[in-house]
PDB file of N, CA and C in Angstrom:
ATOM      1  N   UNK A   1     -12.122 -27.076 -12.270  1.00 48.00           N
ATOM      2  CA  UNK A   1     -10.946 -26.239 -12.259  1.00 48.00           C
ATOM      3  C   UNK A   1     -11.324 -24.760 -12.376  1.00 48.00           C
ATOM      4  N   UNK A   2     -12.386 -24.466 -13.105  1.00 52.00           N
ATOM      5  CA  UNK A   2     -12.833 -23.089 -13.204  1.00 52.00           C
ATOM      6  C   UNK A   2     -13.259 -22.544 -11.852  1.00 52.00           C
ATOM      7  N   UNK A   3     -13.852 -23.405 -11.018  1.00 54.00           N
ATOM      8  CA  UNK A   3     -14.273 -22.955  -9.689  1.00 54.00           C
ATOM      9  C   UNK A   3     -13.065 -22.614  -8.824  1.00 54.00           C
ATOM     10  N   UNK A   4     -11.934 -23.332  -9.001  1.00 54.00           N
ATOM     11  CA  UNK A   4     -10.707 -23.019  -8.261  1.00 54.00           C
ATOM     12  C   UNK A   4     -10.180 -21.659  -8.683  1.00 54.00           C
ATOM     13  N   UNK A   5     -10.166 -21.403  -9.977  1.00 56.00           N
ATOM     14  CA  UNK A   5      -9.707 -20.105 -10.477  1.00 56.00           C
ATOM     15  C   UNK A   5     -10.599 -18.991  -9.954  1.00 56.00           C
ATOM     16  N   UNK A   6     -11.883 -19.223  -9.964  1.00 58.00           N
ATOM     17  CA  UNK A   6     -12.828 -18.225  -9.485  1.00 58.00           C
ATOM     18  C   UNK A   6     -12.598 -17.934  -8.008  1.00 58.00           C
ATOM     19  N   UNK A   7     -12.381 -18.971  -7.212  1.00 61.00           N
ATOM     20  CA  UNK A   7     -12.157 -18.800  -5.780  1.00 61.00           C
ATOM     21  C   UNK A   7     -10.878 -18.013  -5.522  1.00 61.00           C
ATOM     22  N   UNK A   8      -9.798 -18.362  -6.222  1.00 56.00           N
ATOM     23  CA  UNK A   8      -8.548 -17.629  -6.056  1.00 56.00           C
ATOM     24  C   UNK A   8      -8.715 -16.185  -6.496  1.00 56.00           C
ATOM     25  N   UNK A   9      -9.403 -15.972  -7.585  1.00 64.00           N
ATOM     26  CA  UNK A   9      -9.644 -14.619  -8.069  1.00 64.00           C
ATOM     27  C   UNK A   9     -10.458 -13.822  -7.065  1.00 64.00           C
ATOM     28  N   UNK A  10     -11.460 -14.469  -6.468  1.00 69.00           N
ATOM     29  CA  UNK A  10     -12.296 -13.797  -5.476  1.00 69.00           C
ATOM     30  C   UNK A  10     -11.479 -13.393  -4.251  1.00 69.00           C
ATOM     31  N   UNK A  11     -10.570 -14.251  -3.817  1.00 66.00           N
ATOM     32  CA  UNK A  11      -9.732 -13.952  -2.659  1.00 66.00           C
ATOM     33  C   UNK A  11      -8.850 -12.750  -2.953  1.00 66.00           C
ATOM     34  N   UNK A  12      -8.199 -12.745  -4.114  1.00 68.00           N
ATOM     35  CA  UNK A  12      -7.341 -11.617  -4.471  1.00 68.00           C
ATOM     36  C   UNK A  12      -8.160 -10.349  -4.645  1.00 68.00           C
ATOM     37  N   UNK A  13      -9.324 -10.475  -5.236  1.00 81.00           N
ATOM     38  CA  UNK A  13     -10.196  -9.330  -5.422  1.00 81.00           C
ATOM     39  C   UNK A  13     -10.604  -8.739  -4.082  1.00 81.00           C
ATOM     40  N   UNK A  14     -10.954  -9.590  -3.131  1.00 84.00           N
ATOM     41  CA  UNK A  14     -11.354  -9.142  -1.800  1.00 84.00           C
ATOM     42  C   UNK A  14     -10.196  -8.459  -1.091  1.00 84.00           C
ATOM     43  N   UNK A  15      -8.977  -9.025  -1.209  1.00 83.00           N
ATOM     44  CA  UNK A  15      -7.798  -8.414  -0.591  1.00 83.00           C
ATOM     45  C   UNK A  15      -7.542  -7.036  -1.184  1.00 83.00           C
ATOM     46  N   UNK A  16      -7.617  -6.928  -2.505  1.00 88.00           N
ATOM     47  CA  UNK A  16      -7.384  -5.646  -3.156  1.00 88.00           C
ATOM     48  C   UNK A  16      -8.481  -4.646  -2.799  1.00 88.00           C
ATOM     49  N   UNK A  17      -9.709  -5.121  -2.741  1.00 92.00           N
ATOM     50  CA  UNK A  17     -10.816  -4.243  -2.400  1.00 92.00           C
ATOM     51  C   UNK A  17     -10.650  -3.694  -0.985  1.00 92.00           C
ATOM     52  N   UNK A  18     -10.238  -4.533  -0.049  1.00 92.00           N
ATOM     53  CA  UNK A  18     -10.035  -4.089   1.329  1.00 92.00           C
ATOM     54  C   UNK A  18      -8.903  -3.051   1.397  1.00 92.00           C
ATOM     55  N   UNK A  19      -7.811  -3.313   0.683  1.00 92.00           N
ATOM     56  CA  UNK A  19      -6.699  -2.362   0.672  1.00 92.00           C
ATOM     57  C   UNK A  19      -7.123  -1.046   0.023  1.00 92.00           C
ATOM     58  N   UNK A  20      -7.856  -1.142  -1.069  1.00 93.00           N
ATOM     59  CA  UNK A  20      -8.355   0.034  -1.776  1.00 93.00           C
ATOM     60  C   UNK A  20      -9.232   0.882  -0.864  1.00 93.00           C
ATOM     61  N   UNK A  21     -10.137   0.232  -0.154  1.00 95.00           N
ATOM     62  CA  UNK A  21     -11.028   0.958   0.741  1.00 95.00           C
ATOM     63  C   UNK A  21     -10.254   1.602   1.889  1.00 95.00           C
ATOM     64  N   UNK A  22      -9.234   0.920   2.381  1.00 95.00           N
ATOM     65  CA  UNK A  22      -8.394   1.478   3.446  1.00 95.00           C
ATOM     66  C   UNK A  22      -7.666   2.732   2.958  1.00 95.00           C
ATOM     67  N   UNK A  23      -7.129   2.665   1.754  1.00 95.00           N
ATOM     68  CA  UNK A  23      -6.412   3.804   1.169  1.00 95.00           C
ATOM     69  C   UNK A  23      -7.361   4.984   0.989  1.00 95.00           C
ATOM     70  N   UNK A  24      -8.532   4.720   0.448  1.00 96.00           N
ATOM     71  CA  UNK A  24      -9.498   5.805   0.233  1.00 96.00           C
ATOM     72  C   UNK A  24      -9.993   6.403   1.539  1.00 96.00           C
ATOM     73  N   UNK A  25     -10.209   5.569   2.532  1.00 97.00           N
ATOM     74  CA  UNK A  25     -10.657   6.058   3.832  1.00 97.00           C
ATOM     75  C   UNK A  25      -9.604   6.962   4.455  1.00 97.00           C
ATOM     76  N   UNK A  26      -8.354   6.520   4.389  1.00 97.00           N
ATOM     77  CA  UNK A  26      -7.259   7.331   4.938  1.00 97.00           C
ATOM     78  C   UNK A  26      -7.146   8.663   4.205  1.00 97.00           C
ATOM     79  N   UNK A  27      -7.253   8.629   2.886  1.00 97.00           N
ATOM     80  CA  UNK A  27      -7.180   9.859   2.095  1.00 97.00           C
ATOM     81  C   UNK A  27      -8.349  10.778   2.435  1.00 97.00           C
ATOM     82  N   UNK A  28      -9.547  10.226   2.497  1.00 98.00           N
ATOM     83  CA  UNK A  28     -10.731  11.029   2.805  1.00 98.00           C
ATOM     84  C   UNK A  28     -10.585  11.712   4.163  1.00 98.00           C
ATOM     85  N   UNK A  29     -10.107  10.961   5.156  1.00 98.00           N
ATOM     86  CA  UNK A  29      -9.923  11.541   6.488  1.00 98.00           C
ATOM     87  C   UNK A  29      -8.891  12.657   6.468  1.00 98.00           C
ATOM     88  N   UNK A  30      -7.809  12.463   5.712  1.00 97.00           N
ATOM     89  CA  UNK A  30      -6.771  13.491   5.620  1.00 97.00           C
ATOM     90  C   UNK A  30      -7.313  14.750   4.934  1.00 97.00           C
ATOM     91  N   UNK A  31      -8.109  14.572   3.884  1.00 98.00           N
ATOM     92  CA  UNK A  31      -8.690  15.720   3.176  1.00 98.00           C
ATOM     93  C   UNK A  31      -9.639  16.482   4.096  1.00 98.00           C
ATOM     94  N   UNK A  32     -10.493  15.769   4.819  1.00 97.00           N
ATOM     95  CA  UNK A  32     -11.426  16.442   5.719  1.00 97.00           C
ATOM     96  C   UNK A  32     -10.707  17.119   6.877  1.00 97.00           C
ATOM     97  N   UNK A  33      -9.633  16.528   7.331  1.00 97.00           N
ATOM     98  CA  UNK A  33      -8.867  17.090   8.446  1.00 97.00           C
ATOM     99  C   UNK A  33      -8.117  18.348   8.008  1.00 97.00           C
ATOM    100  N   UNK A  34      -7.503  18.313   6.833  1.00 97.00           N
ATOM    101  CA  UNK A  34      -6.640  19.421   6.377  1.00 97.00           C
ATOM    102  C   UNK A  34      -7.381  20.468   5.545  1.00 97.00           C
ATOM    103  N   UNK A  35      -8.477  20.078   4.913  1.00 98.00           N
ATOM    104  CA  UNK A  35      -9.259  20.998   4.069  1.00 98.00           C
ATOM    105  C   UNK A  35      -8.376  21.764   3.078  1.00 98.00           C
ATOM    106  N   UNK A  36      -7.665  21.057   2.204  1.00 98.00           N
ATOM    107  CA  UNK A  36      -6.744  21.729   1.283  1.00 98.00           C
ATOM    108  C   UNK A  36      -7.486  22.576   0.248  1.00 98.00           C
ATOM    109  N   UNK A  37      -6.849  23.661  -0.159  1.00 98.00           N
ATOM    110  CA  UNK A  37      -7.425  24.510  -1.203  1.00 98.00           C
ATOM    111  C   UNK A  37      -7.355  23.801  -2.553  1.00 98.00           C
ATOM    112  N   UNK A  38      -6.278  23.071  -2.778  1.00 98.00           N
ATOM    113  CA  UNK A  38      -6.085  22.335  -4.033  1.00 98.00           C
ATOM    114  C   UNK A  38      -6.095  20.838  -3.724  1.00 98.00           C
ATOM    115  N   UNK A  39      -7.246  20.221  -3.899  1.00 97.00           N
ATOM    116  CA  UNK A  39      -7.415  18.818  -3.531  1.00 97.00           C
ATOM    117  C   UNK A  39      -6.528  17.911  -4.381  1.00 97.00           C
ATOM    118  N   UNK A  40      -6.405  18.221  -5.669  1.00 98.00           N
ATOM    119  CA  UNK A  40      -5.577  17.375  -6.529  1.00 98.00           C
ATOM    120  C   UNK A  40      -4.114  17.407  -6.088  1.00 98.00           C
ATOM    121  N   UNK A  41      -3.610  18.588  -5.764  1.00 98.00           N
ATOM    122  CA  UNK A  41      -2.226  18.711  -5.304  1.00 98.00           C
ATOM    123  C   UNK A  41      -2.057  17.993  -3.970  1.00 98.00           C
ATOM    124  N   UNK A  42      -3.029  18.134  -3.096  1.00 98.00           N
ATOM    125  CA  UNK A  42      -2.975  17.464  -1.801  1.00 98.00           C
ATOM    126  C   UNK A  42      -2.914  15.950  -1.986  1.00 98.00           C
ATOM    127  N   UNK A  43      -3.769  15.421  -2.866  1.00 98.00           N
ATOM    128  CA  UNK A  43      -3.793  13.973  -3.113  1.00 98.00           C
ATOM    129  C   UNK A  43      -2.460  13.499  -3.681  1.00 98.00           C
ATOM    130  N   UNK A  44      -1.905  14.272  -4.624  1.00 98.00           N
ATOM    131  CA  UNK A  44      -0.618  13.905  -5.211  1.00 98.00           C
ATOM    132  C   UNK A  44       0.458  13.861  -4.127  1.00 98.00           C
ATOM    133  N   UNK A  45       0.495  14.864  -3.265  1.00 98.00           N
ATOM    134  CA  UNK A  45       1.496  14.896  -2.199  1.00 98.00           C
ATOM    135  C   UNK A  45       1.247  13.788  -1.178  1.00 98.00           C
ATOM    136  N   UNK A  46      -0.007  13.501  -0.900  1.00 97.00           N
ATOM    137  CA  UNK A  46      -0.367  12.438   0.044  1.00 97.00           C
ATOM    138  C   UNK A  46       0.185  11.101  -0.445  1.00 97.00           C
ATOM    139  N   UNK A  47      -0.080  10.796  -1.715  1.00 97.00           N
ATOM    140  CA  UNK A  47       0.373   9.515  -2.244  1.00 97.00           C
ATOM    141  C   UNK A  47       1.883   9.480  -2.449  1.00 97.00           C
ATOM    142  N   UNK A  48       2.489  10.610  -2.755  1.00 98.00           N
ATOM    143  CA  UNK A  48       3.949  10.668  -2.856  1.00 98.00           C
ATOM    144  C   UNK A  48       4.577  10.370  -1.498  1.00 98.00           C
ATOM    145  N   UNK A  49       3.996  10.909  -0.432  1.00 97.00           N
ATOM    146  CA  UNK A  49       4.490  10.651   0.926  1.00 97.00           C
ATOM    147  C   UNK A  49       4.308   9.181   1.295  1.00 97.00           C
ATOM    148  N   UNK A  50       3.170   8.612   0.950  1.00 95.00           N
ATOM    149  CA  UNK A  50       2.926   7.191   1.232  1.00 95.00           C
ATOM    150  C   UNK A  50       3.936   6.311   0.496  1.00 95.00           C
ATOM    151  N   UNK A  51       4.221   6.649  -0.748  1.00 96.00           N
ATOM    152  CA  UNK A  51       5.195   5.896  -1.534  1.00 96.00           C
ATOM    153  C   UNK A  51       6.581   6.002  -0.904  1.00 96.00           C
ATOM    154  N   UNK A  52       6.960   7.199  -0.469  1.00 96.00           N
ATOM    155  CA  UNK A  52       8.256   7.394   0.180  1.00 96.00           C
ATOM    156  C   UNK A  52       8.345   6.574   1.466  1.00 96.00           C
ATOM    157  N   UNK A  53       7.269   6.557   2.257  1.00 95.00           N
ATOM    158  CA  UNK A  53       7.254   5.770   3.492  1.00 95.00           C
ATOM    159  C   UNK A  53       7.383   4.279   3.195  1.00 95.00           C
ATOM    160  N   UNK A  54       6.698   3.824   2.159  1.00 93.00           N
ATOM    161  CA  UNK A  54       6.770   2.411   1.785  1.00 93.00           C
ATOM    162  C   UNK A  54       8.194   2.049   1.369  1.00 93.00           C
ATOM    163  N   UNK A  55       8.802   2.904   0.577  1.00 94.00           N
ATOM    164  CA  UNK A  55      10.172   2.636   0.119  1.00 94.00           C
ATOM    165  C   UNK A  55      11.155   2.655   1.274  1.00 94.00           C
ATOM    166  N   UNK A  56      10.983   3.576   2.215  1.00 95.00           N
ATOM    167  CA  UNK A  56      11.849   3.613   3.391  1.00 95.00           C
ATOM    168  C   UNK A  56      11.721   2.324   4.186  1.00 95.00           C
ATOM    169  N   UNK A  57      10.508   1.843   4.336  1.00 92.00           N
ATOM    170  CA  UNK A  57      10.279   0.589   5.048  1.00 92.00           C
ATOM    171  C   UNK A  57      10.946  -0.581   4.352  1.00 92.00           C
ATOM    172  N   UNK A  58      10.864  -0.613   3.037  1.00 89.00           N
ATOM    173  CA  UNK A  58      11.503  -1.691   2.278  1.00 89.00           C
ATOM    174  C   UNK A  58      13.024  -1.619   2.395  1.00 89.00           C
ATOM    175  N   UNK A  59      13.566  -0.407   2.365  1.00 89.00           N
ATOM    176  CA  UNK A  59      15.017  -0.254   2.525  1.00 89.00           C
ATOM    177  C   UNK A  59      15.471  -0.723   3.903  1.00 89.00           C
ATOM    178  N   UNK A  60      14.691  -0.418   4.931  1.00 91.00           N
ATOM    179  CA  UNK A  60      15.012  -0.881   6.280  1.00 91.00           C
ATOM    180  C   UNK A  60      14.980  -2.397   6.351  1.00 91.00           C
ATOM    181  N   UNK A  61      14.001  -2.997   5.689  1.00 88.00           N
ATOM    182  CA  UNK A  61      13.886  -4.451   5.655  1.00 88.00           C
ATOM    183  C   UNK A  61      15.114  -5.077   4.996  1.00 88.00           C
ATOM    184  N   UNK A  62      15.546  -4.484   3.909  1.00 87.00           N
ATOM    185  CA  UNK A  62      16.732  -4.985   3.202  1.00 87.00           C
ATOM    186  C   UNK A  62      17.980  -4.815   4.063  1.00 87.00           C
ATOM    187  N   UNK A  63      18.067  -3.703   4.787  1.00 88.00           N
ATOM    188  CA  UNK A  63      19.212  -3.492   5.677  1.00 88.00           C
ATOM    189  C   UNK A  63      19.229  -4.516   6.805  1.00 88.00           C
ATOM    190  N   UNK A  64      18.058  -4.840   7.328  1.00 89.00           N
ATOM    191  CA  UNK A  64      17.958  -5.790   8.433  1.00 89.00           C
ATOM    192  C   UNK A  64      18.180  -7.228   7.976  1.00 89.00           C
ATOM    193  N   UNK A  65      17.902  -7.505   6.714  1.00 86.00           N
ATOM    194  CA  UNK A  65      17.997  -8.857   6.170  1.00 86.00           C
ATOM    195  C   UNK A  65      18.752  -8.842   4.847  1.00 86.00           C
ATOM    196  N   UNK A  66      20.070  -8.648   4.888  1.00 84.00           N
ATOM    197  CA  UNK A  66      20.845  -8.628   3.653  1.00 84.00           C
ATOM    198  C   UNK A  66      20.626  -9.924   2.870  1.00 84.00           C
ATOM    199  N   UNK A  67      20.521  -9.799   1.587  1.00 81.00           N
ATOM    200  CA  UNK A  67      20.335 -10.959   0.745  1.00 81.00           C
ATOM    201  C   UNK A  67      18.886 -11.361   0.556  1.00 81.00           C
ATOM    202  N   UNK A  68      17.968 -10.630   1.190  1.00 80.00           N
ATOM    203  CA  UNK A  68      16.551 -10.996   1.089  1.00 80.00           C
ATOM    204  C   UNK A  68      16.053 -10.933  -0.354  1.00 80.00           C
ATOM    205  N   UNK A  69      16.684 -10.102  -1.157  1.00 76.00           N
ATOM    206  CA  UNK A  69      16.269  -9.972  -2.548  1.00 76.00           C
ATOM    207  C   UNK A  69      17.022 -10.909  -3.485  1.00 76.00           C
ATOM    208  N   UNK A  70      18.033 -11.601  -2.960  1.00 81.00           N
ATOM    209  CA  UNK A  70      18.790 -12.541  -3.784  1.00 81.00           C
ATOM    210  C   UNK A  70      17.944 -13.773  -4.047  1.00 81.00           C
ATOM    211  N   UNK A  71      17.831 -14.137  -5.302  1.00 70.00           N
ATOM    212  CA  UNK A  71      17.016 -15.317  -5.631  1.00 70.00           C
ATOM    213  C   UNK A  71      17.697 -16.598  -5.173  1.00 70.00           C
ATOM    214  N   UNK A  72      19.029 -16.559  -4.961  1.00 61.00           N
ATOM    215  CA  UNK A  72      19.737 -17.759  -4.532  1.00 61.00           C
ATOM    216  C   UNK A  72      19.702 -17.944  -3.012  1.00 61.00           C
ATOM    217  N   UNK A  73      19.330 -16.920  -2.288  1.00 51.00           N
ATOM    218  CA  UNK A  73      19.300 -17.017  -0.834  1.00 51.00           C
ATOM    219  C   UNK A  73      18.076 -17.808  -0.392  1.00 51.00           C
ATOM    220  N   UNK A  74      18.220 -18.658   0.618  1.00 56.00           N
ATOM    221  CA  UNK A  74      17.064 -19.412   1.110  1.00 56.00           C
ATOM    222  C   UNK A  74      16.068 -18.459   1.759  1.00 56.00           C
ATOM    223  N   UNK A  75      14.786 -18.743   1.642  1.00 57.00           N
ATOM    224  CA  UNK A  75      13.785 -17.846   2.259  1.00 57.00           C
ATOM    225  C   UNK A  75      13.909 -17.880   3.768  1.00 57.00           C
ATOM    226  N   UNK A  76      13.720 -16.707   4.361  1.00 59.00           N
ATOM    227  CA  UNK A  76      13.760 -16.597   5.822  1.00 59.00           C
ATOM    228  C   UNK A  76      12.466 -15.964   6.302  1.00 59.00           C
ATOM    229  N   UNK A  77      12.104 -16.317   7.499  1.00 59.00           N
ATOM    230  CA  UNK A  77      10.901 -15.706   8.093  1.00 59.00           C
ATOM    231  C   UNK A  77      11.243 -14.296   8.521  1.00 59.00           C
ATOM    232  N   UNK A  78      10.353 -13.373   8.223  1.00 56.00           N
ATOM    233  CA  UNK A  78      10.560 -11.977   8.575  1.00 56.00           C
ATOM    234  C   UNK A  78       9.523 -11.605   9.614  1.00 56.00           C
ATOM    235  N   UNK A  79      10.001 -11.200  10.780  1.00 56.00           N
ATOM    236  CA  UNK A  79       9.077 -10.791  11.842  1.00 56.00           C
ATOM    237  C   UNK A  79       8.511  -9.427  11.514  1.00 56.00           C
ATOM    238  N   UNK A  80       7.233  -9.271  11.714  1.00 50.00           N
ATOM    239  CA  UNK A  80       6.592  -7.969  11.432  1.00 50.00           C
ATOM    240  C   UNK A  80       6.709  -7.048  12.598  1.00 50.00           C
TER     241      UNK A  80
END
């Protein structure tokens, strides 16, 4: 059973690591492209914009699929 936990943990770790590396790569490219004077402020604004985009996408998803957040609603397939 410990090997099952380890395998599941490894899968989640790998998924998070891949997402983390993607985020850092995107940020690094944006910093090199824009060459901001204040890197910390740039990073804060970069991630604030990413968060806003994510929230907008989630709101659109909810608009397209009313009830998707209701725990009583049957699960539906969502096309990407």
